mmCIF file of C-alpha atoms in Angstrom:
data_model
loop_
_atom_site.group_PDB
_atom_site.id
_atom_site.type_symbol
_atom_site.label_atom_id
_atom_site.label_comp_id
_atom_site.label_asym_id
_atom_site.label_seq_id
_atom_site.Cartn_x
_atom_site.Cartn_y
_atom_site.Cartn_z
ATOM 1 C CA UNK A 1 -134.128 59.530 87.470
ATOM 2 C CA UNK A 2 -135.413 61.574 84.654
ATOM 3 C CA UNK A 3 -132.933 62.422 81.848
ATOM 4 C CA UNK A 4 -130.724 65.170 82.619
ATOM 5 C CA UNK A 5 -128.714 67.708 80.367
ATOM 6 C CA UNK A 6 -125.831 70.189 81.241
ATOM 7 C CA UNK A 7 -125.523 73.551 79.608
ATOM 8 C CA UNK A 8 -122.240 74.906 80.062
ATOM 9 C CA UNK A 9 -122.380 78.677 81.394
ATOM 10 C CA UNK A 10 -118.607 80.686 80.710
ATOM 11 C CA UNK A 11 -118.549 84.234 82.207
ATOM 12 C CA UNK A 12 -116.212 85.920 80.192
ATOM 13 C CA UNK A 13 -114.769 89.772 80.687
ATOM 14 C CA UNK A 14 -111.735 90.457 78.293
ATOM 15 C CA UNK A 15 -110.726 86.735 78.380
ATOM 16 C CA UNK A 16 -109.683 86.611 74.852
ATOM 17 C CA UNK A 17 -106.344 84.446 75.381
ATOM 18 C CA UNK A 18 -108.436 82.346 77.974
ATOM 19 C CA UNK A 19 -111.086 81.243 75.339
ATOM 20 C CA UNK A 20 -108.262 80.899 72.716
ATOM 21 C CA UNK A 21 -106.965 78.304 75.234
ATOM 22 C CA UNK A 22 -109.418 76.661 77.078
ATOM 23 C CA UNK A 23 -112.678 76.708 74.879
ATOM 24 C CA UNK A 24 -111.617 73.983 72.964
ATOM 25 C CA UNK A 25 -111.319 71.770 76.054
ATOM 26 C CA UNK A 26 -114.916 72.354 77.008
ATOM 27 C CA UNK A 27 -115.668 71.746 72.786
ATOM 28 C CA UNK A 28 -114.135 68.297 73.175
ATOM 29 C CA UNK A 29 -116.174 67.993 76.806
ATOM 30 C CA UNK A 30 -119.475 68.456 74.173
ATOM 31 C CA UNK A 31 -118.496 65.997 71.956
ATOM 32 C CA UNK A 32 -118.893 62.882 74.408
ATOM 33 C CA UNK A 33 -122.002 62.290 74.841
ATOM 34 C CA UNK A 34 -121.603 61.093 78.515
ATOM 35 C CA UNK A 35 -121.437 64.560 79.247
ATOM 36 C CA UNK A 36 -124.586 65.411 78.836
ATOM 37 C CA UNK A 37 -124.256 68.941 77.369
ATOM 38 C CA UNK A 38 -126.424 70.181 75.247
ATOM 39 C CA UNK A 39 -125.061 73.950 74.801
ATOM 40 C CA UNK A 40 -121.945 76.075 75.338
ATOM 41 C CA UNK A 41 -122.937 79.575 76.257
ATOM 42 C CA UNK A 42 -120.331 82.071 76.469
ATOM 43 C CA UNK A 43 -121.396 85.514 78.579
ATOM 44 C CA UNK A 44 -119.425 88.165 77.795
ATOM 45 C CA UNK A 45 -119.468 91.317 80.168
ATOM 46 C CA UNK A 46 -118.780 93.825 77.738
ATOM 47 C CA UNK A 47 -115.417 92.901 76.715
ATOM 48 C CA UNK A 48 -113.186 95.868 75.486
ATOM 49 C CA UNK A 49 -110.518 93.073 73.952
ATOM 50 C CA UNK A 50 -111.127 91.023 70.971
ATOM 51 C CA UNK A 51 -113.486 88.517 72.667
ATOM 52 C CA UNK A 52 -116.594 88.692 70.896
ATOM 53 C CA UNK A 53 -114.032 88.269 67.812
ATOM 54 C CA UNK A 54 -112.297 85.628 68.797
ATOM 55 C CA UNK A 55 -115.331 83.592 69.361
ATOM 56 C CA UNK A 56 -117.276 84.490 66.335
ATOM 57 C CA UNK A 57 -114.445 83.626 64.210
ATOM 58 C CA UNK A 58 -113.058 80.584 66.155
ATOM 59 C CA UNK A 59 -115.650 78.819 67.828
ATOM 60 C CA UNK A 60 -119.048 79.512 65.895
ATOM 61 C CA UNK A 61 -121.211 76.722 67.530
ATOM 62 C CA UNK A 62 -120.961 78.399 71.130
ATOM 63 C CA UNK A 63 -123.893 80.328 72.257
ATOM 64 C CA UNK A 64 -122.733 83.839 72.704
ATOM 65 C CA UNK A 65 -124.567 86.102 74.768
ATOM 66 C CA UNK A 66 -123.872 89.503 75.055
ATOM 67 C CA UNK A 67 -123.910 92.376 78.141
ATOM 68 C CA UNK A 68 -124.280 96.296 77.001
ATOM 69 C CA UNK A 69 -122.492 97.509 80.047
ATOM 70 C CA UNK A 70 -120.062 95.695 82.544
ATOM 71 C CA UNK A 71 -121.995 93.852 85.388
ATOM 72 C CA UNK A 72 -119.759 91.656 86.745
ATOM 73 C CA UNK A 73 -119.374 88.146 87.515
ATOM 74 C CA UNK A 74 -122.519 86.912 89.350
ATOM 75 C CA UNK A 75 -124.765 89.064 86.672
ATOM 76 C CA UNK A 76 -123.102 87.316 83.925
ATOM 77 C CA UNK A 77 -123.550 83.775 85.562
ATOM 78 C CA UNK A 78 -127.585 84.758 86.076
ATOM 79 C CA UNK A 79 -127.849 85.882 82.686
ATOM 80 C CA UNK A 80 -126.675 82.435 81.534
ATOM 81 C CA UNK A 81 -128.387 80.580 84.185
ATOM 82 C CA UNK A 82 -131.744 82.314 82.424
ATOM 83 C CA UNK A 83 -130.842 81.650 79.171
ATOM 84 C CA UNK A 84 -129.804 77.837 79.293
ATOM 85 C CA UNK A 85 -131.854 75.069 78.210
ATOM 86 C CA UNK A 86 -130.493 72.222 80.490
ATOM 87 C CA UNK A 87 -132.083 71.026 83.615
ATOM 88 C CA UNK A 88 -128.322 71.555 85.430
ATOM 89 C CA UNK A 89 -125.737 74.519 84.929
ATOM 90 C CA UNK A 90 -122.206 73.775 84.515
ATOM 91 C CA UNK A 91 -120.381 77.032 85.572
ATOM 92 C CA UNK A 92 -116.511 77.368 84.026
ATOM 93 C CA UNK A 93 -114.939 79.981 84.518
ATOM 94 C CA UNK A 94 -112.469 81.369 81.378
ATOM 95 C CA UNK A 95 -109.688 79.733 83.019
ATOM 96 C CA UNK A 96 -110.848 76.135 83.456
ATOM 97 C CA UNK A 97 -109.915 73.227 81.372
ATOM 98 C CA UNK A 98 -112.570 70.467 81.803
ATOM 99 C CA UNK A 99 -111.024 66.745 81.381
ATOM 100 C CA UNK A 100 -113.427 65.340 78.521
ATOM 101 C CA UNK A 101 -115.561 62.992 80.672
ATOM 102 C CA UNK A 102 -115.631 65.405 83.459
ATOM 103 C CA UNK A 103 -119.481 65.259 84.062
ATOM 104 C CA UNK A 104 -119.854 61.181 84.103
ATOM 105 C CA UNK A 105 -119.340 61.050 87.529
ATOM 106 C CA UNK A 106 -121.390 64.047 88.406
ATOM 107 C CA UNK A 107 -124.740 63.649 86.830
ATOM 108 C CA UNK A 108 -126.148 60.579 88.898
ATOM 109 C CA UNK A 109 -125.815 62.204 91.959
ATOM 110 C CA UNK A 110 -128.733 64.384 91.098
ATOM 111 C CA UNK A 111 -130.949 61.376 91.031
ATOM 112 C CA UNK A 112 -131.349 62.662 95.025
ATOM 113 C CA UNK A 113 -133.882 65.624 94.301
ATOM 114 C CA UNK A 114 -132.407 67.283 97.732
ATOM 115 C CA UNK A 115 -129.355 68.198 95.803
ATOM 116 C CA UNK A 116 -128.673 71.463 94.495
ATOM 117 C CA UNK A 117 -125.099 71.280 93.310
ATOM 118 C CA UNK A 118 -121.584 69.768 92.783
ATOM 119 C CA UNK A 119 -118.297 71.124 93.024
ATOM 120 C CA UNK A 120 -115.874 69.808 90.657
ATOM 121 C CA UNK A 121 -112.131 68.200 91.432
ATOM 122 C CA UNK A 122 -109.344 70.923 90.963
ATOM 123 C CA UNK A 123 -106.634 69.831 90.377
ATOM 124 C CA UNK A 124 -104.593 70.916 93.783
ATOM 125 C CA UNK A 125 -108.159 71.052 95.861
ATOM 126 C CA UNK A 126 -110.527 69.605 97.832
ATOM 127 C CA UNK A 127 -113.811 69.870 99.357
ATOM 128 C CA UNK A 128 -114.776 72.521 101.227
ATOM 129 C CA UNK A 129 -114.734 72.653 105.204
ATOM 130 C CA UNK A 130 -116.414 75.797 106.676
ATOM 131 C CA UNK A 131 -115.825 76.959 110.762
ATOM 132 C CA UNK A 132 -117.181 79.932 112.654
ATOM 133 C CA UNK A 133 -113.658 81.155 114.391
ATOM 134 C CA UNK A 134 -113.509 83.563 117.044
ATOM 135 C CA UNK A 135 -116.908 85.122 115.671
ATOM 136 C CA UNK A 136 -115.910 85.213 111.612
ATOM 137 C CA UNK A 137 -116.955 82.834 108.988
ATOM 138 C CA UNK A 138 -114.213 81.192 107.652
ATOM 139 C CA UNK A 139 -113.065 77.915 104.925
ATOM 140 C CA UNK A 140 -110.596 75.721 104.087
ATOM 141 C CA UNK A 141 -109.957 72.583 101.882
ATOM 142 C CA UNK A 142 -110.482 69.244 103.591
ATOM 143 C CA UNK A 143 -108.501 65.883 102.745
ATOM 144 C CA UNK A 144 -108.425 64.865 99.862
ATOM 145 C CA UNK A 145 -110.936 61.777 99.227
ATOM 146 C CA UNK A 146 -111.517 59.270 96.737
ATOM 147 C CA UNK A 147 -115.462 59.265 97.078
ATOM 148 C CA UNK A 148 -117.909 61.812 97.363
ATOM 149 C CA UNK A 149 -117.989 64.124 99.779
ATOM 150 C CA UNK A 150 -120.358 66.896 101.325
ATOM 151 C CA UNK A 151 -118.966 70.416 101.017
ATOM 152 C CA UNK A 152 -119.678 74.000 102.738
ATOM 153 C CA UNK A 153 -119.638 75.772 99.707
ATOM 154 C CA UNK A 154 -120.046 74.885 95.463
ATOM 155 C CA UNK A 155 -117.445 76.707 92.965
ATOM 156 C CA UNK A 156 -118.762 79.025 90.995
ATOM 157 C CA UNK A 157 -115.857 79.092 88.889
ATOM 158 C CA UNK A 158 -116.409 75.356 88.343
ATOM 159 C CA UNK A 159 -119.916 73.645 89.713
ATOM 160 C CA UNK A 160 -123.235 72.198 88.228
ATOM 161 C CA UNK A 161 -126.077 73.522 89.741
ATOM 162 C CA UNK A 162 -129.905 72.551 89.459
ATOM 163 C CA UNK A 163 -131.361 75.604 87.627
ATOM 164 C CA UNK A 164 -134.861 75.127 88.953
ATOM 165 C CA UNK A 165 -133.546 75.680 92.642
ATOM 166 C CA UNK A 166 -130.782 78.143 91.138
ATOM 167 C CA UNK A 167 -133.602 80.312 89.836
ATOM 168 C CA UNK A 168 -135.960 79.795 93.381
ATOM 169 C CA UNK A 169 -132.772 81.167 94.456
ATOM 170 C CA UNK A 170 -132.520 83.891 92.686
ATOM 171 C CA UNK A 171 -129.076 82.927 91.624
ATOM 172 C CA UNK A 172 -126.006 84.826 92.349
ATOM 173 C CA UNK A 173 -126.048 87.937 94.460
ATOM 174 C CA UNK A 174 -125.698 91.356 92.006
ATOM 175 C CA UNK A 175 -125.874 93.812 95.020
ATOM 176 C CA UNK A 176 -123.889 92.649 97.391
ATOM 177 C CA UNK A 177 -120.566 90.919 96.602
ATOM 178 C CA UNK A 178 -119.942 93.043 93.402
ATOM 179 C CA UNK A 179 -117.079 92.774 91.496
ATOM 180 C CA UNK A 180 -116.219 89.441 93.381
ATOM 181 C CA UNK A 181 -115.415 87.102 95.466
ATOM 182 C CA UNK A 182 -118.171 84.875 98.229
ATOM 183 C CA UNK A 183 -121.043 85.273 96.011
ATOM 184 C CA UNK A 184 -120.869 81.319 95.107
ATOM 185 C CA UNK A 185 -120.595 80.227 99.095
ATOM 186 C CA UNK A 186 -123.242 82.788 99.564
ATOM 187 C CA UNK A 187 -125.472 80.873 97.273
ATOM 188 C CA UNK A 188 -124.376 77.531 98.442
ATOM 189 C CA UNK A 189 -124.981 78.107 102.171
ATOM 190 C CA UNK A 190 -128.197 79.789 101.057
ATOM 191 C CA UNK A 191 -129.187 76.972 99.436
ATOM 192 C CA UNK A 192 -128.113 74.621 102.777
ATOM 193 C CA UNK A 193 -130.020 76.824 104.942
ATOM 194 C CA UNK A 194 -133.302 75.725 103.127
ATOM 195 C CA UNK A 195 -132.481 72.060 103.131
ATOM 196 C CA UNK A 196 -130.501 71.327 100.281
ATOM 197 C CA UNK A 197 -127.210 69.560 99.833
ATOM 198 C CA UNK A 198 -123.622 70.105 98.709
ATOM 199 C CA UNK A 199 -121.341 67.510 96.935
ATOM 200 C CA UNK A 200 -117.615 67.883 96.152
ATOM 201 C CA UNK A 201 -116.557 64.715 93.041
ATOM 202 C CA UNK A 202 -113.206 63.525 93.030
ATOM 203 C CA UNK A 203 -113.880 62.248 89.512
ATOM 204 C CA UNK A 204 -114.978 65.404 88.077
ATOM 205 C CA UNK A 205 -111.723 66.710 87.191
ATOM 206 C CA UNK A 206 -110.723 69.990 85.883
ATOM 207 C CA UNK A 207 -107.427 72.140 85.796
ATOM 208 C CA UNK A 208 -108.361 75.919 87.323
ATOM 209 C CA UNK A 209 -105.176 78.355 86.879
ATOM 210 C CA UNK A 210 -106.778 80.716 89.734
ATOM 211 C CA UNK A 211 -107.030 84.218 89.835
ATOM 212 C CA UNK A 212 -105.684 84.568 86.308
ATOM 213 C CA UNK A 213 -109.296 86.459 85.487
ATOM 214 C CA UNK A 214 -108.770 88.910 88.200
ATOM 215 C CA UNK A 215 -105.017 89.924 86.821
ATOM 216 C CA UNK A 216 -106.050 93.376 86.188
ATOM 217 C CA UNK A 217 -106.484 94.438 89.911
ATOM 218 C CA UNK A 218 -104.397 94.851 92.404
ATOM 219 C CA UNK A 219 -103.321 92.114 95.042
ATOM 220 C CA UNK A 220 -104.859 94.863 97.878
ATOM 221 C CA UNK A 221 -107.764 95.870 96.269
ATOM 222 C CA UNK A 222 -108.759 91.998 96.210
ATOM 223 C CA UNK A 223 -108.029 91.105 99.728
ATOM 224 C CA UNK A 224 -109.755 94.568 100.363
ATOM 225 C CA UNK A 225 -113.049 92.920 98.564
ATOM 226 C CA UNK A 226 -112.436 89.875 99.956
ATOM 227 C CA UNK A 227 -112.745 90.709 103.739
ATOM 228 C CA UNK A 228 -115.698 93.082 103.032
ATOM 229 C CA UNK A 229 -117.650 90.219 101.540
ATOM 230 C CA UNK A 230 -117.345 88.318 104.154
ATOM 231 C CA UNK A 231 -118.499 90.352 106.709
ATOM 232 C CA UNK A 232 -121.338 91.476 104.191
ATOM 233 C CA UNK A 233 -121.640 87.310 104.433
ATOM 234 C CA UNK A 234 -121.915 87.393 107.588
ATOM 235 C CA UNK A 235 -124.076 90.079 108.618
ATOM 236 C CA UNK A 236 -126.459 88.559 105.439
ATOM 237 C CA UNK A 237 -126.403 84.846 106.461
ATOM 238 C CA UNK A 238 -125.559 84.073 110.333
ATOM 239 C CA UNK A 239 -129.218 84.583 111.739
ATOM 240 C CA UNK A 240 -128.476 82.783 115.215
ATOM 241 C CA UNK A 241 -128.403 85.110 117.722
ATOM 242 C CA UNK A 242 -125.794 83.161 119.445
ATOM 243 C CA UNK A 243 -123.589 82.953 116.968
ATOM 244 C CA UNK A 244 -124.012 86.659 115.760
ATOM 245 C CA UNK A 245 -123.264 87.936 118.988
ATOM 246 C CA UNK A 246 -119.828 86.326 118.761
ATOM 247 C CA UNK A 247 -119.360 88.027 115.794
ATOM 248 C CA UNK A 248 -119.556 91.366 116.937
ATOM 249 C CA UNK A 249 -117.370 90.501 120.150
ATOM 250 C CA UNK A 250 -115.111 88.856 117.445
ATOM 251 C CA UNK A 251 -115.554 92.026 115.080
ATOM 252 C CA UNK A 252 -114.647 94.579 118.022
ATOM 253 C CA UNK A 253 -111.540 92.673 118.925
ATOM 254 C CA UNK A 254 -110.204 92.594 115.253
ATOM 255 C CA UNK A 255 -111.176 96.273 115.913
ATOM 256 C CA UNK A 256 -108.998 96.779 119.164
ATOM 257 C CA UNK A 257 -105.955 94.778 117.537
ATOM 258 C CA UNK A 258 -106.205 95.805 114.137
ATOM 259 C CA UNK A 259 -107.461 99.113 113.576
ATOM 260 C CA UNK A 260 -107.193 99.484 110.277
ATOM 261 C CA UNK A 261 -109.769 96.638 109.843
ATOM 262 C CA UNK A 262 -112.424 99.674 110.272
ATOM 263 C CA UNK A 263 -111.371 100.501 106.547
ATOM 264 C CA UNK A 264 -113.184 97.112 105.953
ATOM 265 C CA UNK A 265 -115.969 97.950 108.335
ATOM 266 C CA UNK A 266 -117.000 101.103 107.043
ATOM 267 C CA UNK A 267 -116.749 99.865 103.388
ATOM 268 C CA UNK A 268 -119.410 97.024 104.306
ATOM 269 C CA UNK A 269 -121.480 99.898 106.394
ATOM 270 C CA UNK A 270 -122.212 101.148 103.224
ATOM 271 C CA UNK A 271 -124.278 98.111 102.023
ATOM 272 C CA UNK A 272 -125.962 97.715 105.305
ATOM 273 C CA UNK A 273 -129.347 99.006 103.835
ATOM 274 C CA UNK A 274 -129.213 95.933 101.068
ATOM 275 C CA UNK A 275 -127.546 93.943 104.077
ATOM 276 C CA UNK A 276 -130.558 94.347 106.320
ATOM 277 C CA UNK A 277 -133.509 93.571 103.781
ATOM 278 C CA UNK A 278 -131.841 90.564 102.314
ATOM 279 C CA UNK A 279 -131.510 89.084 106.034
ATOM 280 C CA UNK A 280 -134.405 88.990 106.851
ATOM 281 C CA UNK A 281 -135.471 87.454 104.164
ATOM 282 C CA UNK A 282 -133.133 84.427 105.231
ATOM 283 C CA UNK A 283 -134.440 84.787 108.953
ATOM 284 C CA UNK A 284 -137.871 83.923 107.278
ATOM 285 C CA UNK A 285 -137.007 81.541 104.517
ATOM 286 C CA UNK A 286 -134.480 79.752 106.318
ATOM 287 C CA UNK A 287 -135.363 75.640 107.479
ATOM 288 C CA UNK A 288 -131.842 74.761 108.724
ATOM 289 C CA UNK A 289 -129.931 76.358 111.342
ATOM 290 C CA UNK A 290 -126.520 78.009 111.155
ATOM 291 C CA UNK A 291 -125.118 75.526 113.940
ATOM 292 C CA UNK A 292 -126.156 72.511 111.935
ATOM 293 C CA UNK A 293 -124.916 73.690 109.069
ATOM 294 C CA UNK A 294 -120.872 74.330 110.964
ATOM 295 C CA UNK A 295 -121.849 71.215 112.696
ATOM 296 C CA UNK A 296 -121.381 69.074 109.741
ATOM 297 C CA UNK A 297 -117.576 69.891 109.486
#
């Protein structure tokens, strides 16, 4: 295996008591050398808080890097994916601690060069098991293990990534899943659907205080996002024609029993345009099938 080095990618939108806290956990993560890391780059999304202040005057050897206008989170983990110099891409989000020798563990299992990334071990959570219920894509955590493990979907709040596949990629999806939520397990069944794999550490551990980034909206606006991006998910990704057409007998019965779930419909409608050319994009690039992929969990 050739050498491999890390740079650490942080996202950061008015996070300034988030860096204050956690930044120096990922500073002592730099300092051992089993790590790997050879930068910490800090992506701020136009901040209107005292971010760009706090890490000028408190942690001068991060990499800061610097949006005009707000973009949101996948844009601000693709601008960092393009600017790091490391063969992987650790992605943190504000609110992770990293345990100082969280990356020993992880950085031999890309000696398989079919591997595009590796969740990490929150604290709390497991690796990722992904169904097709009753027509809808859906995920839970699976048992906790003491090895390895293959998982549905890689944290983008806290994974390493290959950057050369990231970048074949094209990284994170900016049109689609805007301001949040399923762009990571859209990138990680992306990447399964063209033969890559999916790895969940035990080892790798880290302490993620979720949702504390997305304070500043409200608990319905979120689950709002949340259900459009997965049908958005769905209607992007699930190119079997069996399996779609259980999602649209699924989708009209959430219809008929829930009819305010049109709310959701009609807000997804309204990306169908970006919807339709991205899919078939994944009808054509696509090497693995959808019922392998649920078949696996």
């Amino acid at each position: 295996m050739k050498d491999l080095f890390v740079s650490i990618v942080i996202p950061n939108y008015n996070g300034e008591e988030l860096l204050l806290e956690n930044i120096p956990h990922v500073l002592s993560a730099f300092g051992d050398s089993g790590n790997r890391i050879i930068e910490v780059i800090v992506v701020d999304d136009c901040s209107t808080d005292k971010s760009i202040e706090v890490l000028k005057n408190n942690f001068p050897d991060v990499k800061l890097v610097k949006h005009k206008t707000n973009r949101r989170f996948s844009a601000a983990c693709n601008t960092g994916a393009r600017m790091a110099k490391g063969e992987l891409i650790c992605l943190l989000n504000t609110d992770v601690k990293p345990a100082k020798n969280f990356l020993h563990r992880v950085i031999p299992h890309f000696k398989d060069n079919l591997l595009f990334a590796v969740s990490l071990n929150e604290k709390g959570y497991s690796w990722a098991s992904g169904n097709f219920c009753k027509g809808f894509v859906e995920h839970e955590g699976g048992k906790k293990s003491s090895h390895a493990h293959h998982t549905f979907w890689v944290n983008g709040g806290s994974g390493v990534f290959v950057r050369d596949v990231w970048m074949k990629l094209k990284g994170m999806d900016e049109e689609l899943y805007p301001p949040f939520y399923w762009e990571d397990i859209d990138l990680s069944y992306r990447a399964a659907k063209r033969g890559y794999k999916l790895l969940w550490e035990p080892h790798a551990m880290v302490l993620h205080e979720h949702e504390s980034t997305n304070k500043v909206f409200k608990t319905s606006y979120r689950q709002r996002i949340q259900e459009r991006n997965q049908l958005l998910f769905i209607w992007r990704n699930i190119t079997s024609s069996r399996m779609f057409r259980k999602h649209i007998k699924g989708l009209l019965n959430r219809i008929v029993l829930h009819p305010g779930y049109l709310r959701i419909v009609f807000m997804a409608i309204l990306k169908f345009a970006g919807v339709h050319r991205l899919r078939k994009i994944e009808k054509k690039e696509s090497v693995v099938s959808d019922e392998s992929i649920f078949a696996r969990f």
